[in-house]
Amino acid sequence: MTAGLPDPAGFPDCPVCAYRITGTARLCSDCAGRTLHPVAETHCPVCSQAVAPGRQCGNRLCALPESERGFSRVDAVAMYSGALRDKIHKLKYEGIPGWAMIFGRLLVGWMESHPEAVHGVDYVVGNPTHTGRQPLQHIEAIMDAAYTEDVTRAFPLSPPGGHRLVKHAETPRSANRTLDEKRAAAAAHAAALTWTGDTGDIKGATILLVDDVFTSGSQLQHVARRLRATGAVEVRGLVLARVPWSG
């Protein structure tokens, strides 16, 4: 890779190493793994939250049976801090599209580096945003970028415009809400989702559900349970960033 200034077309340099992105997705993922805040070596096998050796995770979801929790486990590319937190905000709230390309590369690179986590997955789908979301549908932008970066078609990603899980109705946002309000918002979000493929496609399927940030997991829980009720046999999670917490 060679150094460079931010591209005026909206494709900035890497937020991790500040170099122009020209290498493979795997290279970018490995670089990020060395410089972003990594998931702790001792972490919850269900939600990736750091835990002290011998201690149980404080996340109430992790103690639930998988049928109630919805997802089998959630992996994270890194923890939600520093440059990663800032750049997720740049995409999500300022609508700077170049970060979608970078995050798509990080997702594909992470999957290439962790083949055991995607083994047996039938569909990789994003946890969708409302079709009218402003300034942009950031999850869909990331998933479109991931499809483009997966040049060998190693993963079952949907092409741009062909997302299998969509959200046609706006629902209340959960940011800065109480825990009960967050759970209600998560349930409303899941209820507004539609599987666009043939319903037979999801029967017996294993799905990797992708999102940008994981905090308590309430929204991923409701979406995963919705997918399982539709016919999926397993839902795994993959997020760009895991929010550290002590609850």
Tab-separated table of C-alpha atoms in Angstrom:
chain	number	residue	atom	x	y	z
A	1	MET	CA	0.000	0.000	0.000
A	2	THR	CA	1.115	3.555	-0.587
A	3	ALA	CA	0.440	6.651	1.448
A	4	GLY	CA	-2.099	9.140	0.196
A	5	LEU	CA	-4.525	11.894	1.057
A	6	PRO	CA	-8.280	11.325	1.445
A	7	ASP	CA	-9.937	10.764	-1.915
A	8	PRO	CA	-12.288	13.646	-2.846
A	9	ALA	CA	-14.690	11.069	-4.284
A	10	GLY	CA	-15.406	9.937	-0.743
A	11	PHE	CA	-13.045	6.981	-0.386
A	12	PRO	CA	-10.722	7.918	2.496
A	13	ASP	CA	-7.520	6.357	3.650
A	14	CYS	CA	-7.549	3.511	6.153
A	15	PRO	CA	-8.553	4.713	9.641
A	16	VAL	CA	-6.158	2.194	11.132
A	17	CYS	CA	-2.846	2.718	9.357
A	18	ALA	CA	-3.576	5.901	7.305
A	19	TYR	CA	-2.442	4.294	4.057
A	20	ARG	CA	-4.330	4.199	0.777
A	21	ILE	CA	-6.199	0.922	0.587
A	22	THR	CA	-4.841	-1.119	-2.313
A	23	GLY	CA	-4.100	-4.508	-0.753
A	24	THR	CA	-6.370	-7.473	-0.212
A	25	ALA	CA	-9.260	-7.553	2.249
A	26	ARG	CA	-7.342	-10.157	4.243
A	27	LEU	CA	-4.367	-7.796	4.518
A	28	CYS	CA	-6.593	-4.970	5.780
A	29	SER	CA	-8.247	-7.248	8.312
A	30	ASP	CA	-4.919	-8.513	9.627
A	31	CYS	CA	-3.643	-4.929	9.903
A	32	ALA	CA	-6.772	-3.885	11.795
A	33	GLY	CA	-6.370	-6.849	14.096
A	34	ARG	CA	-2.986	-5.523	15.165
A	35	THR	CA	-3.997	-1.917	15.686
A	36	LEU	CA	-7.669	-1.701	16.628
A	37	HIS	CA	-8.768	-2.587	20.154
A	38	PRO	CA	-8.993	-6.400	19.897
A	39	VAL	CA	-11.557	-8.648	21.515
A	40	ALA	CA	-10.069	-9.867	24.797
A	41	GLU	CA	-8.377	-13.254	24.722
A	42	THR	CA	-10.601	-14.284	27.629
A	43	HIS	CA	-14.106	-13.471	26.454
A	44	CYS	CA	-17.640	-14.803	26.557
A	45	PRO	CA	-18.011	-17.531	23.909
A	46	VAL	CA	-21.545	-16.290	23.205
A	47	CYS	CA	-21.320	-12.486	23.034
A	48	SER	CA	-17.537	-11.765	22.874
A	49	GLN	CA	-17.640	-9.560	26.001
A	50	ALA	CA	-14.416	-9.614	28.006
A	51	VAL	CA	-14.697	-11.717	31.163
A	52	ALA	CA	-12.225	-12.554	33.897
A	53	PRO	CA	-10.954	-16.147	33.859
A	54	GLY	CA	-13.440	-18.415	35.591
A	55	ARG	CA	-16.165	-15.770	35.683
A	56	GLN	CA	-19.528	-15.943	33.906
A	57	CYS	CA	-20.619	-13.279	31.457
A	58	GLY	CA	-22.876	-10.602	32.927
A	59	ASN	CA	-25.027	-10.405	29.806
A	60	ARG	CA	-28.397	-11.930	30.698
A	61	LEU	CA	-28.859	-13.210	27.135
A	62	CYS	CA	-25.860	-15.497	27.348
A	63	ALA	CA	-27.478	-17.591	30.087
A	64	LEU	CA	-30.604	-18.238	27.998
A	65	PRO	CA	-31.105	-21.396	25.945
A	66	GLU	CA	-30.225	-20.798	22.301
A	67	SER	CA	-33.878	-21.163	21.322
A	68	GLU	CA	-34.693	-18.124	23.498
A	69	ARG	CA	-31.511	-16.205	22.783
A	70	GLY	CA	-32.016	-16.582	19.050
A	71	PHE	CA	-28.365	-16.473	18.000
A	72	SER	CA	-25.823	-19.180	18.748
A	73	ARG	CA	-22.923	-16.724	19.185
A	74	VAL	CA	-21.748	-13.290	18.109
A	75	ASP	CA	-18.195	-12.569	16.975
A	76	ALA	CA	-16.709	-9.083	16.677
A	77	VAL	CA	-13.978	-7.711	14.443
A	78	ALA	CA	-12.843	-5.423	17.278
A	79	MET	CA	-14.051	-3.512	20.313
A	80	TYR	CA	-16.031	-0.289	19.982
A	81	SER	CA	-13.426	2.360	20.754
A	82	GLY	CA	-11.027	4.862	19.252
A	83	ALA	CA	-10.744	5.054	15.473
A	84	LEU	CA	-13.304	2.341	14.811
A	85	ARG	CA	-15.986	4.034	16.908
A	86	ASP	CA	-15.275	7.374	15.225
A	87	LYS	CA	-15.419	5.998	11.692
A	88	ILE	CA	-18.605	4.023	12.312
A	89	HIS	CA	-20.164	7.353	13.320
A	90	LYS	CA	-18.775	8.980	10.172
A	91	LEU	CA	-20.645	6.466	8.035
A	92	LYS	CA	-23.755	6.024	10.144
A	93	TYR	CA	-24.552	9.640	11.020
A	94	GLU	CA	-22.595	11.756	8.539
A	95	GLY	CA	-23.132	9.500	5.536
A	96	ILE	CA	-19.514	9.444	4.323
A	97	PRO	CA	-19.746	6.463	1.922
A	98	GLY	CA	-16.049	5.639	1.726
A	99	TRP	CA	-16.158	4.073	5.181
A	100	ALA	CA	-18.612	1.474	3.881
A	101	MET	CA	-15.909	0.260	1.503
A	102	ILE	CA	-13.432	-0.027	4.359
A	103	PHE	CA	-15.874	-1.833	6.648
A	104	GLY	CA	-16.864	-4.192	3.833
A	105	ARG	CA	-13.190	-5.066	3.413
A	106	LEU	CA	-12.803	-5.637	7.151
A	107	LEU	CA	-15.776	-8.021	7.195
A	108	VAL	CA	-14.548	-10.040	4.219
A	109	GLY	CA	-11.000	-10.112	5.583
A	110	TRP	CA	-12.257	-11.278	8.979
A	111	MET	CA	-14.264	-14.090	7.369
A	112	GLU	CA	-11.218	-15.142	5.361
A	113	SER	CA	-9.164	-15.220	8.557
A	114	HIS	CA	-11.814	-17.145	10.531
A	115	PRO	CA	-13.078	-19.907	8.225
A	116	GLU	CA	-14.388	-21.913	11.180
A	117	ALA	CA	-16.834	-19.111	12.015
A	118	VAL	CA	-18.420	-19.164	8.555
A	119	HIS	CA	-18.260	-22.901	7.922
A	120	GLY	CA	-21.700	-24.193	6.959
A	121	VAL	CA	-23.240	-20.718	6.559
A	122	ASP	CA	-25.869	-20.593	3.814
A	123	TYR	CA	-26.469	-16.828	3.767
A	124	VAL	CA	-24.561	-13.787	5.012
A	125	VAL	CA	-27.124	-11.032	5.533
A	126	GLY	CA	-27.100	-7.579	7.082
A	127	ASN	CA	-29.400	-6.527	9.907
A	128	PRO	CA	-31.296	-4.091	7.676
A	129	THR	CA	-32.042	-0.427	8.009
A	130	HIS	CA	-35.229	1.299	6.870
A	131	THR	CA	-35.321	1.877	3.101
A	132	GLY	CA	-35.753	5.602	3.715
A	133	ARG	CA	-33.031	5.966	6.340
A	134	GLN	CA	-31.001	9.183	6.167
A	135	PRO	CA	-28.252	10.057	5.453
A	136	LEU	CA	-27.927	6.541	4.005
A	137	GLN	CA	-28.661	2.869	4.659
A	138	HIS	CA	-25.296	2.200	6.253
A	139	ILE	CA	-25.687	-1.550	6.795
A	140	GLU	CA	-26.736	-2.102	3.189
A	141	ALA	CA	-23.804	0.039	2.027
A	142	ILE	CA	-21.400	-2.113	4.048
A	143	MET	CA	-22.918	-5.350	2.708
A	144	ASP	CA	-22.748	-4.084	-0.884
A	145	ALA	CA	-19.080	-3.233	-0.341
A	146	ALA	CA	-18.425	-6.671	1.155
A	147	TYR	CA	-19.938	-8.328	-1.931
A	148	THR	CA	-17.667	-6.248	-4.166
A	149	GLU	CA	-14.588	-7.087	-2.075
A	150	ASP	CA	-15.359	-10.823	-2.146
A	151	VAL	CA	-13.834	-11.127	-5.602
A	152	THR	CA	-13.623	-14.939	-5.507
A	153	ARG	CA	-17.268	-15.285	-4.326
A	154	ALA	CA	-16.090	-17.310	-1.356
A	155	PHE	CA	-19.043	-16.260	0.810
A	156	PRO	CA	-22.827	-16.369	0.283
A	157	LEU	CA	-23.301	-12.592	0.166
A	158	SER	CA	-26.145	-11.024	-1.788
A	159	PRO	CA	-25.328	-8.686	-4.694
A	160	PRO	CA	-26.185	-4.980	-4.423
A	161	GLY	CA	-29.930	-4.509	-4.717
A	162	GLY	CA	-30.588	-8.147	-3.872
A	163	HIS	CA	-30.620	-8.093	-0.075
A	164	ARG	CA	-32.544	-11.024	1.363
A	165	LEU	CA	-33.590	-9.249	4.554
A	166	VAL	CA	-35.216	-5.820	4.184
A	167	LYS	CA	-36.993	-3.282	6.360
A	168	HIS	CA	-39.795	-1.341	4.687
A	169	ALA	CA	-41.181	0.471	7.752
A	170	GLU	CA	-39.510	2.894	10.132
A	171	THR	CA	-39.515	1.941	13.825
A	172	PRO	CA	-38.427	3.766	17.013
A	173	ARG	CA	-34.682	4.085	17.485
A	174	SER	CA	-33.120	2.611	20.597
A	175	ALA	CA	-30.254	5.060	21.117
A	176	ASN	CA	-30.332	6.878	24.479
A	177	ARG	CA	-33.364	4.875	25.653
A	178	THR	CA	-34.056	2.911	28.806
A	179	LEU	CA	-33.511	-0.844	28.784
A	180	ASP	CA	-37.251	-1.534	28.496
A	181	GLU	CA	-37.552	0.976	25.660
A	182	LYS	CA	-34.598	-0.629	23.880
A	183	ARG	CA	-36.241	-4.046	24.115
A	184	ALA	CA	-39.530	-2.665	22.779
A	185	ALA	CA	-37.694	-0.955	19.926
A	186	ALA	CA	-35.832	-4.190	19.131
A	187	ALA	CA	-39.093	-6.140	18.963
A	188	ALA	CA	-40.652	-3.510	16.692
A	189	HIS	CA	-37.578	-3.558	14.442
A	190	ALA	CA	-37.682	-7.338	14.044
A	191	ALA	CA	-41.414	-7.280	13.320
A	192	ALA	CA	-40.809	-4.841	10.436
A	193	LEU	CA	-38.412	-7.169	8.585
A	194	THR	CA	-39.200	-9.246	5.522
A	195	TRP	CA	-37.284	-12.175	4.016
A	196	THR	CA	-37.381	-11.355	0.314
A	197	GLY	CA	-36.336	-14.722	-1.079
A	198	ASP	CA	-38.468	-17.793	-1.509
A	199	THR	CA	-39.542	-18.937	1.943
A	200	GLY	CA	-38.165	-22.344	1.046
A	201	ASP	CA	-34.690	-20.785	0.854
A	202	ILE	CA	-34.553	-20.150	4.579
A	203	LYS	CA	-35.908	-23.528	5.682
A	204	GLY	CA	-33.094	-25.354	7.446
A	205	ALA	CA	-30.585	-22.585	6.682
A	206	THR	CA	-27.682	-21.342	8.778
A	207	ILE	CA	-27.466	-17.554	8.630
A	208	LEU	CA	-24.633	-15.192	9.504
A	209	LEU	CA	-26.310	-11.952	10.600
A	210	VAL	CA	-24.099	-8.879	10.250
A	211	ASP	CA	-24.422	-5.590	12.144
A	212	ASP	CA	-22.216	-2.618	12.909
A	213	VAL	CA	-22.341	-2.500	16.727
A	214	PHE	CA	-23.332	-4.953	19.470
A	215	THR	CA	-24.151	-3.701	22.979
A	216	SER	CA	-26.596	-5.853	24.943
A	217	GLY	CA	-27.704	-7.925	21.954
A	218	SER	CA	-31.425	-7.264	22.331
A	219	GLN	CA	-31.944	-6.305	18.687
A	220	LEU	CA	-29.880	-9.190	17.356
A	221	GLN	CA	-31.859	-11.498	19.630
A	222	HIS	CA	-35.208	-10.403	18.216
A	223	VAL	CA	-34.015	-10.520	14.606
A	224	ALA	CA	-32.448	-13.950	15.114
A	225	ARG	CA	-35.629	-15.297	16.689
A	226	ARG	CA	-37.609	-13.889	13.755
A	227	LEU	CA	-35.316	-15.689	11.311
A	228	ARG	CA	-35.562	-18.936	13.270
A	229	ALA	CA	-39.357	-18.663	13.351
A	230	THR	CA	-39.249	-18.289	9.567
A	231	GLY	CA	-37.279	-21.516	9.226
A	232	ALA	CA	-33.573	-20.929	9.914
A	233	VAL	CA	-31.960	-23.594	12.103
A	234	GLU	CA	-29.069	-21.432	13.309
A	235	VAL	CA	-28.280	-17.728	13.374
A	236	ARG	CA	-24.732	-16.596	14.096
A	237	GLY	CA	-23.767	-12.951	14.531
A	238	LEU	CA	-20.833	-10.936	13.224
A	239	VAL	CA	-20.380	-7.272	14.151
A	240	LEU	CA	-17.764	-4.669	13.378
A	241	ALA	CA	-17.574	-3.557	16.987
A	242	ARG	CA	-18.458	-4.953	20.400
A	243	VAL	CA	-19.302	-2.264	22.991
A	244	PRO	CA	-17.448	-2.990	26.261
A	245	TRP	CA	-19.705	-2.949	29.303
A	246	SER	CA	-19.850	-4.294	32.819
A	247	GLY	CA	-23.562	-5.047	33.152
